[in-house]
Tab-separated table of C-alpha atoms and ligand atoms in Angstrom:
chain	number	residue	atom	x	y	z
O	1	UNK	CA	5.309	7.912	-21.470
O	2	UNK	CA	5.995	6.813	-17.856
O	3	UNK	CA	3.874	5.074	-15.507
O	4	UNK	CA	1.618	6.864	-12.978
O	5	UNK	CA	2.801	7.186	-9.399
O	6	UNK	CA	1.023	5.636	-6.354
O	7	UNK	CA	0.563	6.749	-2.952
O	8	UNK	CA	-0.379	4.572	-0.145
O	9	UNK	CA	-2.779	6.549	2.072
O	10	UNK	CA	-3.150	5.708	5.747
O	11	UNK	CA	-5.816	7.087	7.734
O	12	UNK	CA	-4.690	7.670	11.164
O	13	UNK	CA	-5.734	8.751	14.810
O	14	UNK	CA	-2.316	10.350	15.194
O	15	UNK	CA	-0.654	10.755	11.722
O	16	UNK	CA	2.545	12.241	12.835
O	17	UNK	CA	3.069	9.511	15.591
O	18	UNK	CA	2.240	6.716	13.029
O	19	UNK	CA	4.259	8.378	10.412
O	20	UNK	CA	7.215	8.183	12.813
O	21	UNK	CA	6.682	4.653	13.360
O	22	UNK	CA	6.889	3.865	9.748
O	23	UNK	CA	9.740	6.128	8.860
O	24	UNK	CA	11.780	4.449	11.506
O	25	UNK	CA	10.765	0.949	10.276
O	26	UNK	CA	11.973	1.644	6.698
O	27	UNK	CA	14.684	4.193	7.464
O	28	UNK	CA	13.098	6.938	5.357
O	29	UNK	CA	12.797	10.568	5.986
O	30	UNK	CA	9.442	11.975	6.966
O	31	UNK	CA	8.123	15.326	5.363
O	32	UNK	CA	5.870	16.859	8.030
O	33	UNK	CA	3.001	19.302	7.415
O	34	UNK	CA	2.186	20.104	10.976
O	35	UNK	CA	-0.565	22.588	10.155
O	36	UNK	CA	-2.608	19.909	8.320
O	37	UNK	CA	-1.424	17.313	10.815
O	38	UNK	CA	-0.231	14.959	8.009
O	39	UNK	CA	3.033	13.544	6.936
O	40	UNK	CA	4.559	11.683	3.913
O	41	UNK	CA	7.646	9.718	2.969
O	42	UNK	CA	9.095	8.676	-0.384
O	43	UNK	CA	9.388	5.008	-1.112
O	44	UNK	CA	11.232	4.261	-4.411
O	45	UNK	CA	10.768	6.284	-7.446
O	46	UNK	CA	7.174	6.037	-8.089
O	47	UNK	CA	5.801	5.437	-4.576
O	48	UNK	CA	4.968	7.330	-1.319
O	49	UNK	CA	3.322	6.805	1.783
O	50	UNK	CA	0.924	9.396	3.383
O	51	UNK	CA	-0.409	9.474	6.765
O	52	UNK	CA	-3.482	11.629	7.093
O	53	UNK	CA	-5.952	12.410	9.798
O	54	UNK	CA	-8.821	9.804	9.946
O	55	UNK	CA	-12.326	10.937	8.770
O	56	UNK	CA	-14.023	8.056	10.493
O	57	UNK	CA	-13.178	5.363	12.934
O	58	UNK	CA	-12.371	1.915	11.652
O	59	UNK	CA	-12.635	-1.401	13.370
O	60	UNK	CA	-11.589	-4.981	11.984
O	61	UNK	CA	-9.047	-5.922	9.374
O	62	UNK	CA	-7.902	-3.856	6.537
O	63	UNK	CA	-8.326	-5.083	2.938
O	64	UNK	CA	-4.690	-3.880	2.191
O	65	UNK	CA	-1.529	-4.029	3.981
O	66	UNK	CA	2.285	-3.585	3.477
O	67	UNK	CA	4.830	-6.272	3.162
O	68	UNK	CA	8.365	-5.318	4.440
O	69	UNK	CA	11.305	-6.890	2.711
O	70	UNK	CA	14.337	-8.443	4.271
O	71	UNK	CA	17.924	-9.204	2.882
O	72	UNK	CA	18.732	-12.262	5.155
O	73	UNK	CA	17.318	-14.068	8.051
O	74	UNK	CA	19.237	-11.891	10.468
O	75	UNK	CA	17.609	-8.857	8.901
O	76	UNK	CA	14.231	-10.260	9.092
O	77	UNK	CA	14.780	-10.756	12.846
O	78	UNK	CA	16.224	-7.235	13.251
O	79	UNK	CA	13.159	-5.720	11.516
O	80	UNK	CA	10.856	-7.701	13.822
O	81	UNK	CA	12.659	-6.553	16.905
O	82	UNK	CA	12.710	-2.997	15.699
O	83	UNK	CA	8.910	-3.090	15.100
O	84	UNK	CA	8.368	-4.581	18.781
O	85	UNK	CA	10.500	-1.859	20.166
O	86	UNK	CA	8.655	0.768	18.301
O	87	UNK	CA	5.192	-0.507	19.684
O	88	UNK	CA	4.095	-3.050	17.085
O	89	UNK	CA	2.418	-6.352	18.257
O	90	UNK	CA	2.226	-9.724	16.664
O	91	UNK	CA	-0.997	-10.349	14.876
O	92	UNK	CA	-2.957	-13.518	14.140
O	93	UNK	CA	-5.004	-13.355	10.977
O	94	UNK	CA	-5.212	-17.216	10.695
O	95	UNK	CA	-1.781	-17.386	8.989
O	96	UNK	CA	-0.554	-20.652	10.876
O	97	UNK	CA	3.040	-21.541	10.637
O	98	UNK	CA	4.544	-19.408	8.033
O	99	UNK	CA	7.945	-18.088	7.299
O	100	UNK	CA	6.827	-14.475	7.452
O	101	UNK	CA	5.864	-12.530	10.593
O	102	UNK	CA	2.433	-11.074	10.663
O	103	UNK	CA	2.349	-7.990	12.974
O	104	UNK	CA	0.262	-4.836	13.647
O	105	UNK	CA	1.390	-1.334	13.754
O	106	UNK	CA	0.609	0.897	16.873
O	107	UNK	CA	-2.792	1.705	15.383
O	108	UNK	CA	-3.719	-2.007	14.530
O	109	UNK	CA	-2.718	-2.028	10.785
O	110	UNK	CA	-1.510	-5.412	9.802
O	111	UNK	CA	1.750	-5.850	8.028
O	112	UNK	CA	4.145	-8.496	7.333
O	113	UNK	CA	7.954	-8.811	7.667
O	114	UNK	CA	8.861	-11.179	4.883
O	115	UNK	CA	11.642	-13.745	4.928
O	116	UNK	CA	14.128	-13.076	2.340
O	117	UNK	CA	12.849	-13.609	-1.090
O	118	UNK	CA	14.444	-13.600	-4.578
O	119	UNK	CA	11.500	-11.722	-6.193
O	120	UNK	CA	12.029	-8.756	-3.812
O	121	UNK	CA	15.801	-8.329	-4.223
O	122	UNK	CA	15.245	-5.411	-6.505
O	123	UNK	CA	12.609	-3.826	-4.064
O	124	UNK	CA	13.557	-1.295	-1.461
O	125	UNK	CA	12.479	-1.792	2.159
O	126	UNK	CA	8.701	-2.207	0.987
O	127	UNK	CA	8.423	-5.422	-0.828
O	128	UNK	CA	4.716	-4.964	-1.753
O	129	UNK	CA	1.448	-3.323	-1.003
O	130	UNK	CA	-1.023	-6.327	-0.903
O	131	UNK	CA	-4.663	-6.133	-1.572
O	132	UNK	CA	-6.966	-9.053	-0.805
O	133	UNK	CA	-9.151	-9.941	-3.759
O	134	UNK	CA	-11.728	-12.515	-4.647
O	135	UNK	CA	-10.312	-12.551	-8.225
O	136	UNK	CA	-6.584	-11.530	-8.254
O	137	UNK	CA	-6.406	-11.752	-12.151
O	138	UNK	CA	-9.369	-9.316	-12.818
O	139	UNK	CA	-8.220	-6.823	-10.141
O	140	UNK	CA	-4.474	-7.136	-11.041
O	141	UNK	CA	-5.324	-6.434	-14.771
O	142	UNK	CA	-7.255	-3.377	-13.620
O	143	UNK	CA	-4.455	-2.002	-11.589
O	144	UNK	CA	-2.032	-2.713	-14.353
O	145	UNK	CA	-3.933	-0.702	-16.784
O	146	UNK	CA	-4.431	2.094	-14.277
O	147	UNK	CA	-0.886	2.521	-13.120
O	148	UNK	CA	0.616	1.705	-16.622
O	149	UNK	CA	2.959	-1.008	-15.340
O	150	UNK	CA	3.069	-4.588	-16.350
O	151	UNK	CA	1.152	-7.376	-14.620
O	152	UNK	CA	4.407	-9.618	-14.058
O	153	UNK	CA	2.888	-12.633	-12.001
O	154	UNK	CA	-0.426	-14.152	-13.188
O	155	UNK	CA	-1.319	-17.021	-10.909
O	156	UNK	CA	-4.960	-17.744	-10.055
O	157	UNK	CA	-3.946	-17.175	-6.376
O	158	UNK	CA	-1.953	-14.087	-6.609
O	159	UNK	CA	-0.963	-11.409	-9.324
O	160	UNK	CA	1.677	-8.702	-9.097
O	161	UNK	CA	2.115	-5.249	-10.792
O	162	UNK	CA	5.474	-4.004	-10.967
O	163	UNK	CA	7.236	-0.858	-12.227
O	164	UNK	CA	10.209	-1.827	-14.257
O	165	UNK	CA	13.742	-1.346	-12.803
O	166	UNK	CA	12.963	0.849	-9.697
O	167	UNK	CA	13.078	0.210	-6.108
O	168	UNK	CA	9.061	0.557	-5.875
O	169	UNK	CA	7.154	-1.968	-3.943
O	170	UNK	CA	5.032	-4.231	-6.110
O	171	UNK	CA	1.204	-3.915	-6.079
O	172	UNK	CA	0.156	-7.470	-5.255
O	173	UNK	CA	-3.419	-9.012	-5.324
O	174	UNK	CA	-3.710	-12.080	-3.247
O	175	UNK	CA	-6.814	-14.468	-3.258
O	176	UNK	CA	-9.105	-14.132	-0.139
O	177	UNK	CA	-12.385	-15.922	-0.184
O	178	UNK	CA	-13.932	-13.030	1.905
O	179	UNK	CA	-12.010	-9.923	1.776
O	180	UNK	CA	-12.945	-7.463	4.408
O	181	UNK	CA	-15.361	-4.914	3.195
O	182	UNK	CA	-15.300	-1.122	3.296
O	183	UNK	CA	-12.509	1.308	2.885
O	184	UNK	CA	-10.410	0.169	5.786
O	185	UNK	CA	-7.619	2.353	7.087
O	186	UNK	CA	-5.447	2.008	3.958
O	187	UNK	CA	-6.254	3.019	0.315
O	188	UNK	CA	-4.275	3.580	-2.759
O	189	UNK	CA	-4.181	7.017	-4.487
O	190	UNK	CA	-3.261	7.097	-8.109
O	191	UNK	CA	-1.175	10.191	-8.932
O	192	UNK	CA	-2.242	10.341	-12.629
O	193	UNK	CA	-0.160	12.276	-15.265
O	194	UNK	CA	-2.179	14.764	-17.130
O	195	UNK	CA	-4.423	13.143	-19.707
O	196	UNK	CA	-3.525	9.429	-18.690
O	197	UNK	CA	-6.494	8.224	-17.056
O	198	UNK	CA	-8.752	6.258	-19.378
O	199	UNK	CA	-12.401	7.087	-19.453
O	200	UNK	CA	-13.230	3.349	-19.049
O	201	UNK	CA	-11.961	3.351	-15.539
O	202	UNK	CA	-12.875	6.905	-14.265
O	203	UNK	CA	-16.696	7.741	-14.641
O	204	UNK	CA	-17.604	11.336	-15.362
O	205	UNK	CA	-19.351	11.971	-12.209
O	206	UNK	CA	-16.470	11.773	-9.547
O	207	UNK	CA	-16.786	12.714	-6.033
O	208	UNK	CA	-13.927	13.872	-3.747
O	209	UNK	CA	-12.217	11.253	-1.819
O	210	UNK	CA	-13.483	11.511	1.763
O	211	UNK	CA	-9.948	11.029	3.193
O	212	UNK	CA	-7.706	12.866	0.805
O	213	UNK	CA	-10.229	15.476	-0.272
O	214	UNK	CA	-9.717	17.754	-3.215
O	215	UNK	CA	-8.222	17.332	-5.679
O	216	UNK	CA	-8.543	13.577	-5.468
O	217	UNK	CA	-11.663	11.858	-6.842
O	218	UNK	CA	-12.922	8.567	-5.473
O	219	UNK	CA	-13.765	5.550	-7.393
O	220	UNK	CA	-13.616	1.781	-6.793
O	221	UNK	CA	-11.715	-1.203	-8.342
O	222	UNK	CA	-13.840	-4.046	-9.750
O	223	UNK	CA	-14.286	-5.455	-6.446
O	224	UNK	CA	-15.491	-2.323	-4.798
O	225	UNK	CA	-12.266	-1.557	-3.078
O	226	UNK	CA	-11.953	2.219	-2.549
O	227	UNK	CA	-9.229	4.015	-4.399
O	228	UNK	CA	-8.824	7.631	-5.543
O	229	UNK	CA	-7.352	9.452	-8.389
O	230	UNK	CA	-5.640	12.803	-8.674
O	231	UNK	CA	-5.248	13.766	-12.158
O	232	UNK	CA	-2.711	15.980	-13.867
O	233	UNK	CA	-0.635	16.819	-10.747
O	234	UNK	CA	2.992	16.507	-10.531
O	235	UNK	CA	4.090	14.742	-7.377
O	236	UNK	CA	5.427	17.947	-5.975
O	237	UNK	CA	2.016	19.836	-6.360
O	238	UNK	CA	0.101	16.898	-5.106
O	239	UNK	CA	1.680	17.018	-1.541
C	1	ZN	ZN1	-8.103	9.295	-1.310
Protein backbone atom coordinates (compact mmCIF):
# COMPACT_ATOMS: atom_id res chain seq x y z
CA UNK A 1 0.00 0.00 0.00
CA UNK A 2 1.44 3.33 -1.01
CA UNK A 3 0.92 6.67 0.62
CA UNK A 4 -1.78 9.15 -0.28
CA UNK A 5 -0.98 12.02 -2.57
CA UNK A 6 -1.18 15.63 -1.46
CA UNK A 7 -2.30 18.72 -3.34
CA UNK A 8 -1.33 22.17 -2.13
CA UNK A 9 -4.37 24.29 -3.05
CA UNK A 10 -3.76 28.01 -3.51
CA UNK A 11 -6.79 30.30 -3.65
CA UNK A 12 -6.09 33.12 -6.00
CA UNK A 13 -7.54 36.30 -7.48
CA UNK A 14 -5.86 35.38 -10.77
CA UNK A 15 -5.01 31.66 -10.72
CA UNK A 16 -3.47 31.49 -14.19
CA UNK A 17 -1.15 34.39 -13.52
CA UNK A 18 -0.17 33.19 -10.05
CA UNK A 19 0.34 29.67 -11.40
CA UNK A 20 2.64 31.11 -14.05
CA UNK A 21 4.72 32.83 -11.34
CA UNK A 22 5.17 29.60 -9.42
CA UNK A 23 5.78 27.45 -12.50
CA UNK A 24 8.60 29.79 -13.50
CA UNK A 25 9.98 29.79 -9.96
CA UNK A 26 10.25 26.01 -9.79
CA UNK A 27 10.63 25.35 -13.53
CA UNK A 28 7.66 23.04 -13.84
CA UNK A 29 5.08 22.78 -16.58
CA UNK A 30 1.66 24.19 -15.83
CA UNK A 31 -1.49 22.30 -16.83
CA UNK A 32 -4.12 24.94 -17.55
CA UNK A 33 -7.89 24.52 -17.50
CA UNK A 34 -8.90 27.88 -18.96
CA UNK A 35 -12.64 27.08 -18.86
CA UNK A 36 -12.52 26.65 -15.10
CA UNK A 37 -9.88 29.36 -14.74
CA UNK A 38 -7.53 27.10 -12.82
CA UNK A 39 -4.18 25.44 -13.31
CA UNK A 40 -1.88 22.92 -11.64
CA UNK A 41 1.66 21.60 -11.71
CA UNK A 42 3.18 18.33 -10.56
CA UNK A 43 5.89 18.43 -7.92
CA UNK A 44 7.58 15.13 -7.17
CA UNK A 45 5.76 11.81 -7.34
CA UNK A 46 3.13 12.44 -4.66
CA UNK A 47 2.53 16.16 -4.70
CA UNK A 48 0.98 18.77 -6.92
CA UNK A 49 0.16 22.44 -6.52
CA UNK A 50 -3.20 23.79 -7.73
CA UNK A 51 -4.22 27.38 -8.30
CA UNK A 52 -7.96 27.87 -8.04
CA UNK A 53 -10.30 30.89 -8.07
CA UNK A 54 -10.71 32.48 -4.64
CA UNK A 55 -14.13 32.05 -3.06
CA UNK A 56 -13.55 34.80 -0.52
CA UNK A 57 -11.03 37.56 0.00
CA UNK A 58 -8.34 36.97 2.58
CA UNK A 59 -6.17 39.40 4.41
CA UNK A 60 -3.29 38.80 6.77
CA UNK A 61 -0.74 36.04 6.95
CA UNK A 62 -1.31 32.45 5.89
CA UNK A 63 -0.99 29.60 8.32
CA UNK A 64 0.82 27.59 5.65
CA UNK A 65 3.66 28.45 3.30
CA UNK A 66 6.08 26.96 0.81
CA UNK A 67 9.84 26.66 1.35
CA UNK A 68 11.97 26.55 -1.79
CA UNK A 69 15.18 24.49 -1.71
CA UNK A 70 18.53 25.69 -3.03
CA UNK A 71 21.60 23.63 -3.94
CA UNK A 72 24.25 26.28 -3.25
CA UNK A 73 24.55 29.89 -2.05
CA UNK A 74 24.66 30.98 -5.71
CA UNK A 75 21.48 29.04 -6.44
CA UNK A 76 19.75 30.70 -3.49
CA UNK A 77 20.72 34.15 -4.82
CA UNK A 78 19.54 33.20 -8.32
CA UNK A 79 16.15 32.06 -6.95
CA UNK A 80 15.74 35.30 -5.00
CA UNK A 81 16.58 37.36 -8.10
CA UNK A 82 14.20 35.33 -10.21
CA UNK A 83 11.42 35.85 -7.66
CA UNK A 84 12.00 39.61 -7.57
CA UNK A 85 12.04 39.75 -11.39
CA UNK A 86 8.71 37.91 -11.48
CA UNK A 87 7.03 40.32 -9.07
CA UNK A 88 7.69 38.91 -5.61
CA UNK A 89 8.61 41.20 -2.72
CA UNK A 90 10.62 40.79 0.43
CA UNK A 91 8.44 40.13 3.46
CA UNK A 92 8.94 40.81 7.15
CA UNK A 93 7.29 38.24 9.39
CA UNK A 94 9.56 39.11 12.30
CA UNK A 95 12.20 36.65 11.13
CA UNK A 96 15.16 38.87 12.08
CA UNK A 97 18.58 38.01 10.72
CA UNK A 98 18.22 34.52 9.26
CA UNK A 99 20.06 32.68 6.46
CA UNK A 100 16.86 32.12 4.49
CA UNK A 101 14.97 34.86 2.65
CA UNK A 102 11.32 35.49 3.45
CA UNK A 103 9.36 36.75 0.46
CA UNK A 104 5.77 37.19 -0.70
CA UNK A 105 4.48 36.11 -4.10
CA UNK A 106 2.53 38.59 -6.29
CA UNK A 107 -0.66 37.90 -4.29
CA UNK A 108 1.03 38.28 -0.90
CA UNK A 109 1.53 34.61 -0.02
CA UNK A 110 4.62 34.27 2.11
CA UNK A 111 7.32 31.82 1.03
CA UNK A 112 10.96 31.23 1.93
CA UNK A 113 14.01 30.69 -0.24
CA UNK A 114 16.16 28.46 1.94
CA UNK A 115 19.93 28.37 2.14
CA UNK A 116 21.35 24.96 1.07
CA UNK A 117 20.46 22.35 3.68
CA UNK A 118 21.50 18.75 3.86
CA UNK A 119 18.03 17.47 4.76
CA UNK A 120 16.56 18.82 1.52
CA UNK A 121 19.16 17.32 -0.82
CA UNK A 122 16.67 14.64 -1.83
CA UNK A 123 13.87 17.19 -2.30
CA UNK A 124 13.04 18.70 -5.62
CA UNK A 125 12.59 22.45 -5.95
CA UNK A 126 10.05 22.49 -3.12
CA UNK A 127 11.80 21.72 0.15
CA UNK A 128 8.71 21.73 2.32
CA UNK A 129 5.14 22.83 2.81
CA UNK A 130 5.15 24.38 6.27
CA UNK A 131 2.19 24.65 8.64
CA UNK A 132 2.46 26.76 11.78
CA UNK A 133 1.19 24.83 14.77
CA UNK A 134 0.86 25.31 18.50
CA UNK A 135 1.78 21.66 19.02
CA UNK A 136 3.94 20.37 16.12
CA UNK A 137 4.07 16.84 17.50
CA UNK A 138 0.30 16.33 17.71
CA UNK A 139 -0.33 17.87 14.30
CA UNK A 140 2.61 16.01 12.75
CA UNK A 141 1.32 12.67 14.04
CA UNK A 142 -2.13 13.44 12.64
CA UNK A 143 -0.70 14.20 9.19
CA UNK A 144 1.62 11.21 9.24
CA UNK A 145 -1.37 8.90 9.80
CA UNK A 146 -3.48 10.73 7.23
CA UNK A 147 -0.87 10.71 4.47
CA UNK A 148 0.53 7.28 5.30
CA UNK A 149 4.12 8.56 5.39
CA UNK A 150 6.48 8.50 8.38
CA UNK A 151 7.10 11.29 10.85
CA UNK A 152 10.86 11.54 10.38
CA UNK A 153 11.65 14.48 12.67
CA UNK A 154 10.12 14.78 16.11
CA UNK A 155 11.42 17.89 17.81
CA UNK A 156 9.23 19.88 20.23
CA UNK A 157 9.68 22.91 17.96
CA UNK A 158 9.20 21.23 14.58
CA UNK A 159 8.15 17.93 13.06
CA UNK A 160 8.42 16.63 9.54
CA UNK A 161 6.44 14.06 7.52
CA UNK A 162 8.28 12.75 4.49
CA UNK A 163 7.50 10.34 1.66
CA UNK A 164 10.32 7.79 1.33
CA UNK A 165 12.79 8.12 -1.52
CA UNK A 166 10.90 10.59 -3.67
CA UNK A 167 11.55 14.19 -4.66
CA UNK A 168 8.44 15.38 -2.82
CA UNK A 169 8.41 18.29 -0.41
CA UNK A 170 8.32 17.41 3.29
CA UNK A 171 5.21 18.36 5.26
CA UNK A 172 6.57 20.34 8.17
CA UNK A 173 4.91 21.62 11.31
CA UNK A 174 6.70 24.46 13.04
CA UNK A 175 5.82 25.82 16.46
CA UNK A 176 4.18 29.22 16.46
CA UNK A 177 2.71 30.71 19.65
CA UNK A 178 -0.29 32.19 17.81
CA UNK A 179 -0.77 30.65 14.39
CA UNK A 180 -2.94 32.82 12.12
CA UNK A 181 -6.58 31.75 12.34
CA UNK A 182 -8.92 30.89 9.53
CA UNK A 183 -8.34 29.12 6.28
CA UNK A 184 -5.83 31.48 4.72
CA UNK A 185 -5.09 31.31 1.02
CA UNK A 186 -3.39 27.92 1.11
CA UNK A 187 -4.72 24.59 2.23
CA UNK A 188 -3.78 20.96 1.80
CA UNK A 189 -5.97 18.46 -0.02
CA UNK A 190 -5.45 14.79 0.63
CA UNK A 191 -5.99 12.70 -2.51
CA UNK A 192 -6.87 9.52 -0.72
CA UNK A 193 -6.69 6.07 -2.20
CA UNK A 194 -10.00 4.24 -2.13
CA UNK A 195 -10.73 2.82 1.30
CA UNK A 196 -7.72 4.43 2.94
CA UNK A 197 -9.05 7.22 5.09
CA UNK A 198 -9.65 5.98 8.62
CA UNK A 199 -13.00 6.82 10.21
CA UNK A 200 -11.24 8.30 13.19
CA UNK A 201 -10.10 11.27 11.15
CA UNK A 202 -13.03 11.64 8.79
CA UNK A 203 -16.40 12.20 10.46
CA UNK A 204 -19.48 10.79 8.77
CA UNK A 205 -21.00 14.17 8.09
CA UNK A 206 -18.70 15.80 5.60
CA UNK A 207 -19.35 19.01 3.81
CA UNK A 208 -17.81 19.95 0.46
CA UNK A 209 -14.64 21.98 0.60
CA UNK A 210 -15.70 25.57 -0.09
CA UNK A 211 -12.61 26.08 -2.24
CA UNK A 212 -12.28 22.79 -4.08
CA UNK A 213 -15.99 21.88 -4.10
CA UNK A 214 -17.05 18.35 -4.98
CA UNK A 215 -15.75 15.73 -4.72
CA UNK A 216 -13.62 17.06 -1.88
CA UNK A 217 -14.86 17.04 1.68
CA UNK A 218 -13.74 19.52 4.29
CA UNK A 219 -12.46 18.78 7.75
CA UNK A 220 -9.86 20.23 10.07
CA UNK A 221 -6.68 19.00 11.68
CA UNK A 222 -6.40 18.89 15.52
CA UNK A 223 -5.69 22.63 15.57
CA UNK A 224 -8.64 23.54 13.37
CA UNK A 225 -6.59 24.14 10.24
CA UNK A 226 -8.78 23.58 7.21
CA UNK A 227 -7.95 20.63 4.98
CA UNK A 228 -9.94 18.62 2.54
CA UNK A 229 -10.04 15.03 1.41
CA UNK A 230 -11.05 13.50 -1.85
CA UNK A 231 -11.53 9.78 -1.45
CA UNK A 232 -11.01 7.06 -4.00
CA UNK A 233 -9.85 9.27 -6.86
CA UNK A 234 -6.85 8.53 -8.97
CA UNK A 235 -4.66 11.61 -9.47
CA UNK A 236 -5.84 11.85 -13.09
CA UNK A 237 -9.53 11.76 -12.15
CA UNK A 238 -8.98 14.31 -9.48
CA UNK A 239 -7.76 17.10 -11.74
ZN1 LIG B 1 -10.16 21.92 -0.60
